[in-house]
Amino acid sequence: MAVYLDNSATTKPCKEAVEAIRTALEENYGNPSSLHNLGIEAAKTVIKARQSIADVLDCEKDEIFFTSGG
């Protein structure tokens, strides 16, 4: 059995996160700033994610910002 003690650098994602990423990479990969169908669907995913996170953190969705890096 392996014991991994470096979760501050990398943490194994839960199955739900892996599935969400897989869906985004394979099915919903549009640019959410674009006005074509793939972009619109991607934007809906971002909006839904922002609301889900806000619900968990008990804050407003406008207080959630996604950044491109660590």
Coordinates of C-alpha atoms in Angstrom, one line a residue:
M1 CA 0.0 0.0 0.0
A2 CA 1.3 3.4 -1.0
V3 CA 1.1 6.3 1.4
Y4 CA 1.2 9.8 -0.3
L5 CA 2.2 12.6 2.0
D6 CA 2.5 15.6 -0.5
N7 CA -1.1 16.7 -0.8
S8 CA -0.1 20.3 -0.6
A9 CA 1.6 20.0 -4.0
T10 CA -0.9 17.6 -5.7
T11 CA -4.0 16.0 -4.4
K12 CA -5.8 13.1 -6.1
P13 CA -9.1 14.4 -7.4
C14 CA -12.3 12.8 -6.5
K15 CA -14.2 10.8 -9.1
E16 CA -16.8 13.5 -9.6
A17 CA -14.0 16.1 -10.5
V18 CA -12.4 13.6 -12.9
E19 CA -15.7 13.1 -14.6
A20 CA -16.4 16.8 -14.9
I21 CA -13.0 17.4 -16.4
R22 CA -13.4 14.5 -18.8
T23 CA -16.8 15.9 -19.9
A24 CA -15.3 19.4 -20.4
L25 CA -12.3 18.0 -22.4
E26 CA -14.2 15.6 -24.6
E27 CA -17.7 17.0 -25.0
N28 CA -18.0 20.6 -23.8
Y29 CA -14.6 22.0 -24.9
G30 CA -15.8 25.3 -26.4
N31 CA -14.5 28.7 -25.4
P32 CA -17.1 30.1 -23.0
S33 CA -16.5 33.6 -24.4
S34 CA -17.6 32.5 -27.9
L35 CA -21.1 32.9 -29.3
H36 CA -21.3 29.6 -31.1
N37 CA -23.1 26.5 -29.7
L38 CA -20.0 24.9 -28.1
G39 CA -19.1 28.2 -26.5
I40 CA -22.6 28.8 -25.2
E41 CA -22.7 25.3 -23.7
A42 CA -19.2 25.8 -22.1
A43 CA -20.4 29.2 -20.6
K44 CA -23.5 27.4 -19.1
T45 CA -21.1 24.9 -17.5
V46 CA -19.0 27.7 -16.0
I47 CA -22.1 29.5 -14.7
K48 CA -23.3 26.3 -13.1
A49 CA -20.0 25.6 -11.5
R50 CA -19.7 29.1 -10.1
Q51 CA -23.2 28.8 -8.5
S52 CA -22.4 25.3 -7.1
I53 CA -19.2 26.6 -5.5
A54 CA -21.0 29.7 -4.1
D55 CA -23.7 27.5 -2.6
V56 CA -21.1 25.4 -0.8
L57 CA -19.2 28.5 0.4
D58 CA -22.4 30.3 1.3
C59 CA -21.6 33.3 -0.7
E60 CA -22.7 35.1 -3.9
K61 CA -21.8 33.6 -7.3
D62 CA -20.3 37.0 -8.2
E63 CA -17.7 36.5 -5.5
I64 CA -16.3 33.4 -7.3
F65 CA -13.5 34.0 -9.7
F66 CA -11.7 31.3 -11.8
T67 CA -8.1 31.9 -12.7
S68 CA -5.9 30.2 -15.2
G69 CA -3.0 29.3 -12.8
G70 CA -2.1 28.1 -9.4

